[in-house]
Amino acid sequence: MFQKSRRAAAALFAMMFLLAPAAYAQIAAHSAKLPNVTILATGGTIAGTGASSTTTVGYTAATVGVQSLIQAVPEIARVANITGEQVFQIASENMGNEHWLQLAKRVNVLLGQANVDGIVITHGTDTLEETAYFLNLVVKSKKPVVVVGSMRPSTALSADGPINLYNAVNLAGSPSAAGKGVLVAMNDQIHAARDVTKASTTTTDTFRAAELGMVGYIQGGKPYFYREVTRKHTVDTEFDVSKLDALPQVDVAYAYANVGDVAVKALVAAGAKGLVHAGVGNGSLPARTRPALIAAREKGVVVVRSSRVGQGIVARNGEANDDQLDFVAADTLSPQKARILLMLALTKTSDTKDIQRMFYTY
Ligand code: DGL
């Protein structure tokens, strides 16, 4: 009996030894067909953990490392050759200009490598739209860059992180996603970085572009595009952060009934080089705030009129005479995104006519 089993084992070993090269070649051939996607992890809820499976608020963001995120979704290894890097591990309300510069430089180095076909960035949802728009203006490659997060922590019932990550990896590995600027993949939808915003504090369909619309869907791991991005981005922008170690200080002052000028004055006194006014309505300037904004401009601070409304155009010379005040109109950019464009604009110029051109271009 023992002799029989030894012979059987020897035969099996011989067969495996002979077949191994063929099997290896088959695996290698399959892997060679897959796109090479790098996942850059930054933290957020997608890397979050809660006390129980029903904890969907009050969890801890930014606790799960990139390798655990990858191992939790084995399906992504079937659609791409994955590498992971933990760039940082933060809740995204703590995202800062220094994080953006570090991330943008790493993205540009990786995309310059022939062995990287696309990048996925896992990110907290609170400032996800801002990071996406910043990268949309400074990434110097046409290869796909997809920003993804989740609204439920990895430990929650029906966590949305795994499917969002699977979708994002598929999108980042898709040639059809190239040249469209930085994309956001959430809730089976594809959004352009410029127009998407977080529209709900807790629901999984929170990322929306109410009036300008999303650009497509991901279904069964396949992207379907229905819209083109019309504003310039990535390789077509004039912005280059490769040699920058800091960005100009630009802040936002929010308007509301009864607002005064304290915030504007404080931000200017603290050294703001640019100021975005999140006005009511069509970027209206409250009478008690207006003098402080004019004084800011006279001090050389570039003032951009945006709106807290969230949709629609802030028209130049509409609610205020921008020509006379030498202010810039934000077009359709939200205050938080107008801040990003103004920051990058100020790395190139302080000429308000040139900056207005940028707000009509990007
Ligand atoms: N602390 C928030 C953040 O990191 C959690 C929200 C989320 O990631 O969905 O953005």
mmCIF file of C-alpha atoms and ligand atoms in Angstrom:
data_model
loop_
_atom_site.group_PDB
_atom_site.id
_atom_site.type_symbol
_atom_site.label_atom_id
_atom_site.label_comp_id
_atom_site.label_asym_id
_atom_site.label_seq_id
_atom_site.Cartn_x
_atom_site.Cartn_y
_atom_site.Cartn_z
ATOM 1 C CA MET A 1 0.000 0.000 0.000
ATOM 2 C CA PHE A 2 2.750 2.404 1.034
ATOM 3 C CA GLN A 3 4.701 1.577 -2.170
ATOM 4 C CA LYS A 4 1.571 2.337 -4.253
ATOM 5 C CA SER A 5 1.062 5.744 -2.638
ATOM 6 C CA ARG A 6 4.748 6.611 -3.098
ATOM 7 C CA ARG A 7 4.485 5.778 -6.803
ATOM 8 C CA ALA A 8 1.291 7.863 -7.098
ATOM 9 C CA ALA A 9 2.967 10.789 -5.333
ATOM 10 C CA ALA A 10 6.008 10.517 -7.608
ATOM 11 C CA ALA A 11 3.784 10.462 -10.700
ATOM 12 C CA LEU A 12 1.833 13.479 -9.465
ATOM 13 C CA PHE A 13 5.038 15.380 -8.724
ATOM 14 C CA ALA A 14 6.437 14.506 -12.164
ATOM 15 C CA MET A 15 3.227 15.683 -13.825
ATOM 16 C CA MET A 16 3.242 18.955 -11.867
ATOM 17 C CA PHE A 17 6.931 19.482 -12.665
ATOM 18 C CA LEU A 18 6.285 18.939 -16.370
ATOM 19 C CA LEU A 19 3.109 21.006 -16.432
ATOM 20 C CA ALA A 20 4.391 23.819 -14.217
ATOM 21 C CA PRO A 21 6.164 25.746 -16.988
ATOM 22 C CA ALA A 22 3.053 25.598 -19.174
ATOM 23 C CA ALA A 23 0.793 26.680 -16.316
ATOM 24 C CA TYR A 24 3.209 29.426 -15.394
ATOM 25 C CA ALA A 25 3.350 30.586 -18.987
ATOM 26 C CA GLN A 26 -0.451 30.672 -19.097
ATOM 27 C CA ILE A 27 -0.641 32.739 -15.903
ATOM 28 C CA ALA A 28 2.074 35.044 -17.182
ATOM 29 C CA ALA A 29 0.284 35.428 -20.516
ATOM 30 C CA HIS A 30 -2.983 36.293 -18.727
ATOM 31 C CA SER A 31 -1.241 38.737 -16.410
ATOM 32 C CA ALA A 32 0.512 40.391 -19.355
ATOM 33 C CA LYS A 33 -2.912 41.161 -20.841
ATOM 34 C CA LEU A 34 -4.111 42.902 -17.660
ATOM 35 C CA PRO A 35 -3.532 46.628 -17.106
ATOM 36 C CA ASN A 36 -1.061 47.686 -14.410
ATOM 37 C CA VAL A 37 -2.913 49.799 -11.847
ATOM 38 C CA THR A 38 -1.334 51.427 -8.805
ATOM 39 C CA ILE A 39 -3.542 52.145 -5.797
ATOM 40 C CA LEU A 40 -2.412 55.164 -3.756
ATOM 41 C CA ALA A 41 -4.127 55.059 -0.369
ATOM 42 C CA THR A 42 -4.655 58.249 1.634
ATOM 43 C CA GLY A 43 -7.148 57.164 4.345
ATOM 44 C CA GLY A 44 -10.798 58.078 4.783
ATOM 45 C CA THR A 45 -13.862 55.974 5.482
ATOM 46 C CA ILE A 46 -12.976 53.439 2.808
ATOM 47 C CA ALA A 47 -10.131 52.607 5.195
ATOM 48 C CA GLY A 48 -12.325 53.078 8.237
ATOM 49 C CA THR A 49 -13.503 50.673 10.934
ATOM 50 C CA GLY A 50 -16.509 50.738 13.229
ATOM 51 C CA ALA A 51 -17.275 49.068 16.569
ATOM 52 C CA SER A 52 -19.877 46.796 14.933
ATOM 53 C CA SER A 53 -21.327 45.889 11.543
ATOM 54 C CA THR A 54 -24.147 48.332 12.108
ATOM 55 C CA THR A 55 -21.870 51.279 12.892
ATOM 56 C CA THR A 56 -22.235 53.605 9.908
ATOM 57 C CA VAL A 57 -21.582 56.833 11.778
ATOM 58 C CA GLY A 58 -19.187 57.393 14.674
ATOM 59 C CA TYR A 59 -16.569 55.008 13.203
ATOM 60 C CA THR A 60 -12.831 55.693 12.892
ATOM 61 C CA ALA A 61 -11.606 56.725 9.450
ATOM 62 C CA ALA A 62 -8.115 55.963 8.133
ATOM 63 C CA THR A 63 -7.244 52.781 10.041
ATOM 64 C CA VAL A 64 -6.968 50.062 7.354
ATOM 65 C CA GLY A 65 -3.779 49.881 5.276
ATOM 66 C CA VAL A 66 -3.603 49.672 1.507
ATOM 67 C CA GLN A 67 -2.598 45.980 1.399
ATOM 68 C CA SER A 68 -5.624 45.078 3.542
ATOM 69 C CA LEU A 69 -7.868 47.091 1.245
ATOM 70 C CA ILE A 70 -6.478 45.174 -1.737
ATOM 71 C CA GLN A 71 -6.731 41.771 -0.013
ATOM 72 C CA ALA A 72 -10.335 42.511 0.996
ATOM 73 C CA VAL A 73 -11.303 42.645 -2.700
ATOM 74 C CA PRO A 74 -9.608 39.645 -4.389
ATOM 75 C CA GLU A 75 -11.679 40.309 -7.508
ATOM 76 C CA ILE A 76 -9.483 43.284 -8.416
ATOM 77 C CA ALA A 77 -6.528 40.948 -9.035
ATOM 78 C CA ARG A 78 -8.551 39.349 -11.845
ATOM 79 C CA VAL A 79 -8.957 42.654 -13.713
ATOM 80 C CA ALA A 80 -5.595 44.355 -13.154
ATOM 81 C CA ASN A 81 -2.042 43.807 -11.950
ATOM 82 C CA ILE A 82 -2.214 45.744 -8.714
ATOM 83 C CA THR A 83 0.452 47.509 -6.676
ATOM 84 C CA GLY A 84 -0.364 49.519 -3.594
ATOM 85 C CA GLU A 85 1.263 52.467 -1.816
ATOM 86 C CA GLN A 86 0.208 54.080 1.450
ATOM 87 C CA VAL A 87 0.877 57.723 0.625
ATOM 88 C CA PHE A 88 -0.637 58.878 3.934
ATOM 89 C CA GLN A 89 -3.350 57.699 6.308
ATOM 90 C CA ILE A 90 -5.658 60.588 7.217
ATOM 91 C CA ALA A 91 -9.294 61.537 7.503
ATOM 92 C CA SER A 92 -9.767 63.829 4.545
ATOM 93 C CA GLU A 93 -11.009 66.811 6.572
ATOM 94 C CA ASN A 94 -7.318 67.072 7.434
ATOM 95 C CA MET A 95 -6.126 67.169 3.836
ATOM 96 C CA GLY A 96 -3.751 70.077 3.268
ATOM 97 C CA ASN A 97 -1.835 71.746 0.439
ATOM 98 C CA GLU A 98 1.276 69.811 1.478
ATOM 99 C CA HIS A 99 -0.584 66.521 1.034
ATOM 100 C CA TRP A 100 -1.778 67.605 -2.408
ATOM 101 C CA LEU A 101 1.716 68.540 -3.558
ATOM 102 C CA GLN A 102 3.130 65.230 -2.312
ATOM 103 C CA LEU A 103 0.328 63.239 -3.934
ATOM 104 C CA ALA A 104 0.489 65.108 -7.259
ATOM 105 C CA LYS A 105 4.252 64.630 -7.531
ATOM 106 C CA ARG A 106 3.936 60.888 -6.794
ATOM 107 C CA VAL A 107 1.118 60.517 -9.352
ATOM 108 C CA ASN A 108 3.171 62.248 -12.038
ATOM 109 C CA VAL A 109 6.236 60.111 -11.340
ATOM 110 C CA LEU A 110 4.200 56.899 -11.505
ATOM 111 C CA LEU A 111 2.295 57.874 -14.651
ATOM 112 C CA GLY A 112 5.598 58.660 -16.319
ATOM 113 C CA GLN A 113 6.513 54.973 -15.961
ATOM 114 C CA ALA A 114 5.664 52.667 -18.863
ATOM 115 C CA ASN A 115 4.676 49.935 -16.394
ATOM 116 C CA VAL A 116 1.829 51.997 -14.903
ATOM 117 C CA ASP A 117 -1.377 52.193 -16.961
ATOM 118 C CA GLY A 118 -3.596 53.947 -14.446
ATOM 119 C CA ILE A 119 -3.885 55.117 -10.857
ATOM 120 C CA VAL A 120 -6.599 54.748 -8.221
ATOM 121 C CA ILE A 121 -6.524 57.069 -5.225
ATOM 122 C CA THR A 122 -8.512 55.940 -2.172
ATOM 123 C CA HIS A 123 -9.594 59.000 -0.215
ATOM 124 C CA GLY A 124 -11.971 60.303 2.415
ATOM 125 C CA THR A 125 -15.147 61.674 0.885
ATOM 126 C CA ASP A 126 -15.212 64.979 2.790
ATOM 127 C CA THR A 127 -12.617 66.651 0.555
ATOM 128 C CA LEU A 128 -12.496 64.062 -2.218
ATOM 129 C CA GLU A 129 -13.915 66.500 -4.773
ATOM 130 C CA GLU A 130 -11.199 69.035 -3.936
ATOM 131 C CA THR A 131 -8.292 66.615 -4.270
ATOM 132 C CA ALA A 132 -9.788 65.346 -7.527
ATOM 133 C CA TYR A 133 -10.062 68.881 -8.939
ATOM 134 C CA PHE A 134 -6.561 69.835 -7.797
ATOM 135 C CA LEU A 135 -5.126 66.754 -9.514
ATOM 136 C CA ASN A 136 -7.298 67.482 -12.562
ATOM 137 C CA LEU A 137 -5.304 70.715 -12.965
ATOM 138 C CA VAL A 138 -1.775 69.409 -12.246
ATOM 139 C CA VAL A 139 -1.517 65.768 -13.415
ATOM 140 C CA LYS A 140 0.632 65.700 -16.584
ATOM 141 C CA SER A 141 -0.563 62.505 -18.221
ATOM 142 C CA LYS A 142 -3.562 61.304 -20.227
ATOM 143 C CA LYS A 143 -3.568 58.002 -18.344
ATOM 144 C CA PRO A 144 -6.630 57.465 -16.120
ATOM 145 C CA VAL A 145 -6.546 58.784 -12.549
ATOM 146 C CA VAL A 146 -9.595 57.698 -10.532
ATOM 147 C CA VAL A 147 -10.414 58.960 -7.044
ATOM 148 C CA VAL A 148 -12.623 56.712 -4.905
ATOM 149 C CA GLY A 149 -13.972 56.557 -1.378
ATOM 150 C CA SER A 150 -16.870 55.121 0.521
ATOM 151 C CA MET A 151 -19.647 56.352 2.731
ATOM 152 C CA ARG A 152 -19.687 53.295 5.007
ATOM 153 C CA PRO A 153 -16.650 51.941 6.861
ATOM 154 C CA SER A 154 -15.099 48.632 5.772
ATOM 155 C CA THR A 155 -16.689 46.863 8.767
ATOM 156 C CA ALA A 156 -20.266 47.926 8.013
ATOM 157 C CA LEU A 157 -23.147 45.879 6.634
ATOM 158 C CA SER A 158 -23.330 46.517 2.875
ATOM 159 C CA ALA A 159 -20.097 48.511 2.954
ATOM 160 C CA ASP A 160 -19.796 50.372 -0.353
ATOM 161 C CA GLY A 161 -15.985 50.518 -0.311
ATOM 162 C CA PRO A 162 -15.247 47.132 -1.915
ATOM 163 C CA ILE A 163 -17.512 47.612 -4.946
ATOM 164 C CA ASN A 164 -16.380 51.231 -5.298
ATOM 165 C CA LEU A 165 -12.743 50.071 -5.268
ATOM 166 C CA TYR A 166 -13.465 47.289 -7.787
ATOM 167 C CA ASN A 167 -15.169 49.811 -10.069
ATOM 168 C CA ALA A 168 -12.346 52.311 -9.674
ATOM 169 C CA VAL A 169 -9.690 49.734 -10.582
ATOM 170 C CA ASN A 170 -11.657 48.675 -13.654
ATOM 171 C CA LEU A 171 -12.044 52.317 -14.673
ATOM 172 C CA ALA A 172 -8.368 53.141 -14.103
ATOM 173 C CA GLY A 173 -7.416 50.168 -16.264
ATOM 174 C CA SER A 174 -9.769 51.111 -19.086
ATOM 175 C CA PRO A 175 -8.316 52.801 -22.184
ATOM 176 C CA SER A 176 -11.708 54.516 -22.626
ATOM 177 C CA ALA A 177 -11.043 56.463 -19.404
ATOM 178 C CA ALA A 178 -7.837 57.999 -20.788
ATOM 179 C CA GLY A 179 -7.757 61.668 -21.672
ATOM 180 C CA LYS A 180 -10.913 62.520 -19.704
ATOM 181 C CA GLY A 181 -9.148 64.216 -16.806
ATOM 182 C CA VAL A 182 -9.311 63.010 -13.230
ATOM 183 C CA LEU A 183 -12.459 60.961 -12.606
ATOM 184 C CA VAL A 184 -14.430 60.115 -9.470
ATOM 185 C CA ALA A 185 -15.930 56.612 -9.262
ATOM 186 C CA MET A 186 -18.617 56.251 -6.598
ATOM 187 C CA ASN A 187 -21.943 54.400 -6.409
ATOM 188 C CA ASP A 188 -21.552 52.863 -9.896
ATOM 189 C CA GLN A 189 -21.278 56.374 -11.379
ATOM 190 C CA ILE A 190 -18.415 58.170 -13.109
ATOM 191 C CA HIS A 191 -18.031 61.887 -12.435
ATOM 192 C CA ALA A 192 -15.678 64.507 -13.849
ATOM 193 C CA ALA A 193 -13.501 66.060 -11.163
ATOM 194 C CA ARG A 194 -14.504 69.625 -12.039
ATOM 195 C CA ASP A 195 -18.255 69.331 -11.517
ATOM 196 C CA VAL A 196 -18.806 66.659 -8.845
ATOM 197 C CA THR A 197 -19.582 67.538 -5.250
ATOM 198 C CA LYS A 198 -20.481 65.688 -2.061
ATOM 199 C CA ALA A 199 -24.197 66.463 -1.749
ATOM 200 C CA SER A 200 -25.275 64.342 1.251
ATOM 201 C CA THR A 201 -23.645 63.926 4.644
ATOM 202 C CA THR A 202 -24.199 60.164 4.885
ATOM 203 C CA THR A 203 -25.900 58.482 1.895
ATOM 204 C CA THR A 204 -23.973 56.281 -0.567
ATOM 205 C CA ASP A 205 -25.258 58.291 -3.554
ATOM 206 C CA THR A 206 -23.745 61.456 -2.135
ATOM 207 C CA PHE A 207 -21.518 62.372 -5.088
ATOM 208 C CA ARG A 208 -23.556 64.314 -7.644
ATOM 209 C CA ALA A 209 -23.247 66.978 -10.335
ATOM 210 C CA ALA A 210 -26.854 68.120 -10.163
ATOM 211 C CA GLU A 211 -27.143 70.335 -13.252
ATOM 212 C CA LEU A 212 -24.004 69.551 -15.262
ATOM 213 C CA GLY A 213 -24.395 65.790 -14.757
ATOM 214 C CA MET A 214 -22.132 62.793 -14.392
ATOM 215 C CA VAL A 215 -20.125 61.516 -17.358
ATOM 216 C CA GLY A 216 -21.040 57.820 -17.211
ATOM 217 C CA TYR A 217 -21.717 54.582 -15.373
ATOM 218 C CA ILE A 218 -19.725 51.541 -14.392
ATOM 219 C CA GLN A 219 -21.743 48.364 -14.819
ATOM 220 C CA GLY A 220 -20.372 44.858 -14.413
ATOM 221 C CA GLY A 221 -16.895 46.350 -14.099
ATOM 222 C CA LYS A 222 -17.180 48.081 -17.498
ATOM 223 C CA PRO A 223 -17.291 51.868 -17.935
ATOM 224 C CA TYR A 224 -19.945 53.450 -20.163
ATOM 225 C CA PHE A 225 -19.381 57.116 -21.044
ATOM 226 C CA TYR A 226 -22.179 59.465 -22.172
ATOM 227 C CA ARG A 227 -20.605 62.891 -21.843
ATOM 228 C CA GLU A 228 -17.324 64.563 -22.740
ATOM 229 C CA VAL A 229 -15.461 66.953 -20.449
ATOM 230 C CA THR A 230 -15.356 70.384 -22.127
ATOM 231 C CA ARG A 231 -13.002 72.316 -19.825
ATOM 232 C CA LYS A 232 -9.201 71.887 -20.119
ATOM 233 C CA HIS A 233 -7.408 69.563 -17.710
ATOM 234 C CA THR A 234 -4.234 67.532 -17.019
ATOM 235 C CA VAL A 235 -1.830 67.774 -19.961
ATOM 236 C CA ASP A 236 -3.678 70.835 -21.346
ATOM 237 C CA THR A 237 -3.295 73.074 -18.309
ATOM 238 C CA GLU A 238 -0.612 75.733 -17.715
ATOM 239 C CA PHE A 239 -0.023 74.637 -14.119
ATOM 240 C CA ASP A 240 3.046 72.710 -12.987
ATOM 241 C CA VAL A 241 3.633 71.872 -9.332
ATOM 242 C CA SER A 242 6.750 69.719 -9.869
ATOM 243 C CA LYS A 243 9.054 72.422 -8.487
ATOM 244 C CA LEU A 244 6.667 73.870 -5.866
ATOM 245 C CA ASP A 245 7.015 73.182 -2.149
ATOM 246 C CA ALA A 246 4.094 75.385 -1.126
ATOM 247 C CA LEU A 247 0.995 77.016 -2.577
ATOM 248 C CA PRO A 248 -0.224 80.622 -2.069
ATOM 249 C CA GLN A 249 -2.594 81.090 0.876
ATOM 250 C CA VAL A 250 -6.148 81.400 -0.464
ATOM 251 C CA ASP A 251 -9.196 81.348 1.807
ATOM 252 C CA VAL A 252 -12.994 81.372 1.556
ATOM 253 C CA ALA A 253 -15.356 83.813 3.275
ATOM 254 C CA TYR A 254 -18.948 82.579 3.546
ATOM 255 C CA ALA A 255 -21.949 84.894 3.186
ATOM 256 C CA TYR A 256 -25.317 84.659 4.991
ATOM 257 C CA ALA A 257 -28.002 86.953 6.335
ATOM 258 C CA ASN A 258 -26.556 89.487 8.798
ATOM 259 C CA VAL A 259 -22.950 88.801 7.756
ATOM 260 C CA GLY A 260 -20.396 91.567 8.406
ATOM 261 C CA ASP A 261 -16.747 91.979 7.463
ATOM 262 C CA VAL A 262 -14.953 90.310 10.355
ATOM 263 C CA ALA A 263 -14.062 87.115 8.474
ATOM 264 C CA VAL A 264 -12.826 88.962 5.382
ATOM 265 C CA LYS A 265 -10.674 91.326 7.452
ATOM 266 C CA ALA A 266 -9.271 88.478 9.544
ATOM 267 C CA LEU A 267 -8.348 86.383 6.517
ATOM 268 C CA VAL A 268 -6.609 89.327 4.843
ATOM 269 C CA ALA A 269 -4.798 90.190 8.077
ATOM 270 C CA ALA A 270 -3.661 86.555 8.300
ATOM 271 C CA GLY A 271 -1.949 86.900 4.930
ATOM 272 C CA ALA A 272 -4.381 85.573 2.340
ATOM 273 C CA LYS A 273 -3.071 86.244 -1.160
ATOM 274 C CA GLY A 274 -6.450 85.344 -2.639
ATOM 275 C CA LEU A 275 -9.953 85.430 -1.262
ATOM 276 C CA VAL A 276 -12.996 83.539 -2.535
ATOM 277 C CA HIS A 277 -16.269 85.107 -1.480
ATOM 278 C CA ALA A 278 -18.970 82.410 -1.174
ATOM 279 C CA GLY A 279 -21.750 84.858 -1.863
ATOM 280 C CA VAL A 280 -25.484 84.381 -1.544
ATOM 281 C CA GLY A 281 -27.427 83.910 -4.773
ATOM 282 C CA ASN A 282 -25.543 84.874 -7.912
ATOM 283 C CA GLY A 283 -22.452 85.796 -5.911
ATOM 284 C CA SER A 284 -24.059 88.867 -4.310
ATOM 285 C CA LEU A 285 -21.879 91.093 -2.072
ATOM 286 C CA PRO A 286 -23.616 92.080 1.225
ATOM 287 C CA ALA A 287 -23.291 95.820 1.863
ATOM 288 C CA ARG A 288 -21.452 95.247 5.148
ATOM 289 C CA THR A 289 -18.890 92.934 3.555
ATOM 290 C CA ARG A 290 -18.273 94.836 0.323
ATOM 291 C CA PRO A 291 -15.952 97.582 1.705
ATOM 292 C CA ALA A 292 -13.656 94.964 3.243
ATOM 293 C CA LEU A 293 -13.449 93.094 -0.067
ATOM 294 C CA ILE A 294 -12.638 96.322 -1.902
ATOM 295 C CA ALA A 295 -9.966 97.110 0.695
ATOM 296 C CA ALA A 296 -8.555 93.628 0.252
ATOM 297 C CA ARG A 297 -8.285 94.182 -3.488
ATOM 298 C CA GLU A 298 -6.574 97.525 -2.895
ATOM 299 C CA LYS A 299 -4.014 95.634 -0.779
ATOM 300 C CA GLY A 300 -3.334 93.341 -3.756
ATOM 301 C CA VAL A 301 -5.453 90.402 -2.649
ATOM 302 C CA VAL A 302 -7.191 88.792 -5.657
ATOM 303 C CA VAL A 303 -10.915 88.505 -4.951
ATOM 304 C CA VAL A 304 -13.083 85.871 -6.655
ATOM 305 C CA ARG A 305 -16.857 86.006 -6.463
ATOM 306 C CA SER A 306 -18.328 82.535 -6.085
ATOM 307 C CA SER A 307 -21.661 81.400 -4.658
ATOM 308 C CA ARG A 308 -22.805 79.197 -1.783
ATOM 309 C CA VAL A 309 -25.764 78.067 -3.941
ATOM 310 C CA GLY A 310 -23.938 75.095 -5.458
ATOM 311 C CA GLN A 311 -25.243 75.190 -9.046
ATOM 312 C CA GLY A 312 -25.283 77.752 -11.851
ATOM 313 C CA ILE A 313 -23.009 80.444 -13.241
ATOM 314 C CA VAL A 314 -21.770 83.384 -11.176
ATOM 315 C CA ALA A 315 -21.900 85.894 -14.009
ATOM 316 C CA ARG A 316 -19.173 88.506 -14.421
ATOM 317 C CA ASN A 317 -20.575 92.017 -13.836
ATOM 318 C CA GLY A 318 -23.875 90.460 -12.721
ATOM 319 C CA GLU A 319 -24.502 91.133 -9.025
ATOM 320 C CA ALA A 320 -21.380 93.334 -8.821
ATOM 321 C CA ASN A 321 -19.401 95.461 -11.276
ATOM 322 C CA ASP A 322 -16.343 93.220 -11.495
ATOM 323 C CA ASP A 323 -14.780 95.443 -14.156
ATOM 324 C CA GLN A 324 -14.907 98.392 -11.767
ATOM 325 C CA LEU A 325 -13.984 96.426 -8.603
ATOM 326 C CA ASP A 326 -11.286 94.415 -10.429
ATOM 327 C CA PHE A 327 -12.805 91.184 -9.071
ATOM 328 C CA VAL A 328 -12.947 87.781 -10.785
ATOM 329 C CA ALA A 329 -16.167 85.807 -11.350
ATOM 330 C CA ALA A 330 -15.978 82.091 -10.500
ATOM 331 C CA ASP A 331 -18.212 80.906 -13.372
ATOM 332 C CA THR A 332 -19.675 77.569 -12.112
ATOM 333 C CA LEU A 333 -16.902 76.616 -9.695
ATOM 334 C CA SER A 334 -17.959 76.052 -6.084
ATOM 335 C CA PRO A 335 -16.136 78.163 -3.484
ATOM 336 C CA GLN A 336 -13.930 75.231 -2.464
ATOM 337 C CA LYS A 337 -12.936 74.567 -6.086
ATOM 338 C CA ALA A 338 -12.576 78.260 -6.935
ATOM 339 C CA ARG A 339 -10.050 78.345 -4.083
ATOM 340 C CA ILE A 340 -8.012 75.605 -5.781
ATOM 341 C CA LEU A 341 -7.980 77.286 -9.184
ATOM 342 C CA LEU A 342 -7.145 80.680 -7.644
ATOM 343 C CA MET A 343 -4.261 79.100 -5.677
ATOM 344 C CA LEU A 344 -2.790 77.617 -8.854
ATOM 345 C CA ALA A 345 -3.499 80.796 -10.831
ATOM 346 C CA LEU A 346 -1.499 82.787 -8.278
ATOM 347 C CA THR A 347 1.499 80.529 -8.901
ATOM 348 C CA LYS A 348 1.479 81.960 -12.457
ATOM 349 C CA THR A 349 0.110 85.513 -12.270
ATOM 350 C CA SER A 350 -1.727 88.142 -10.190
ATOM 351 C CA ASP A 351 -3.247 89.750 -13.266
ATOM 352 C CA THR A 352 -7.025 89.547 -12.767
ATOM 353 C CA LYS A 353 -7.790 89.538 -16.508
ATOM 354 C CA ASP A 354 -5.522 86.524 -16.946
ATOM 355 C CA ILE A 355 -7.062 84.860 -13.902
ATOM 356 C CA GLN A 356 -10.561 85.463 -15.254
ATOM 357 C CA ARG A 357 -9.449 83.720 -18.457
ATOM 358 C CA MET A 358 -8.401 80.736 -16.345
ATOM 359 C CA PHE A 359 -11.819 80.576 -14.704
ATOM 360 C CA TYR A 360 -13.380 80.378 -18.170
ATOM 361 C CA THR A 361 -10.843 77.749 -19.284
ATOM 362 C CA TYR A 362 -10.592 75.176 -16.492
HETATM 363 N N1 DGL B 1 -13.648 61.815 8.042
HETATM 364 C C1 DGL B 1 -14.298 61.747 6.735
HETATM 365 C C2 DGL B 1 -13.225 61.712 5.635
HETATM 366 O O1 DGL B 1 -12.174 61.107 5.857
HETATM 367 C C3 DGL B 1 -15.134 60.528 6.644
HETATM 368 C C4 DGL B 1 -15.993 60.570 5.426
HETATM 369 C C5 DGL B 1 -15.577 59.550 4.390
HETATM 370 O O2 DGL B 1 -14.370 59.278 4.149
HETATM 371 O O3 DGL B 1 -16.495 59.071 3.735
HETATM 372 O O4 DGL B 1 -13.487 62.274 4.570
#
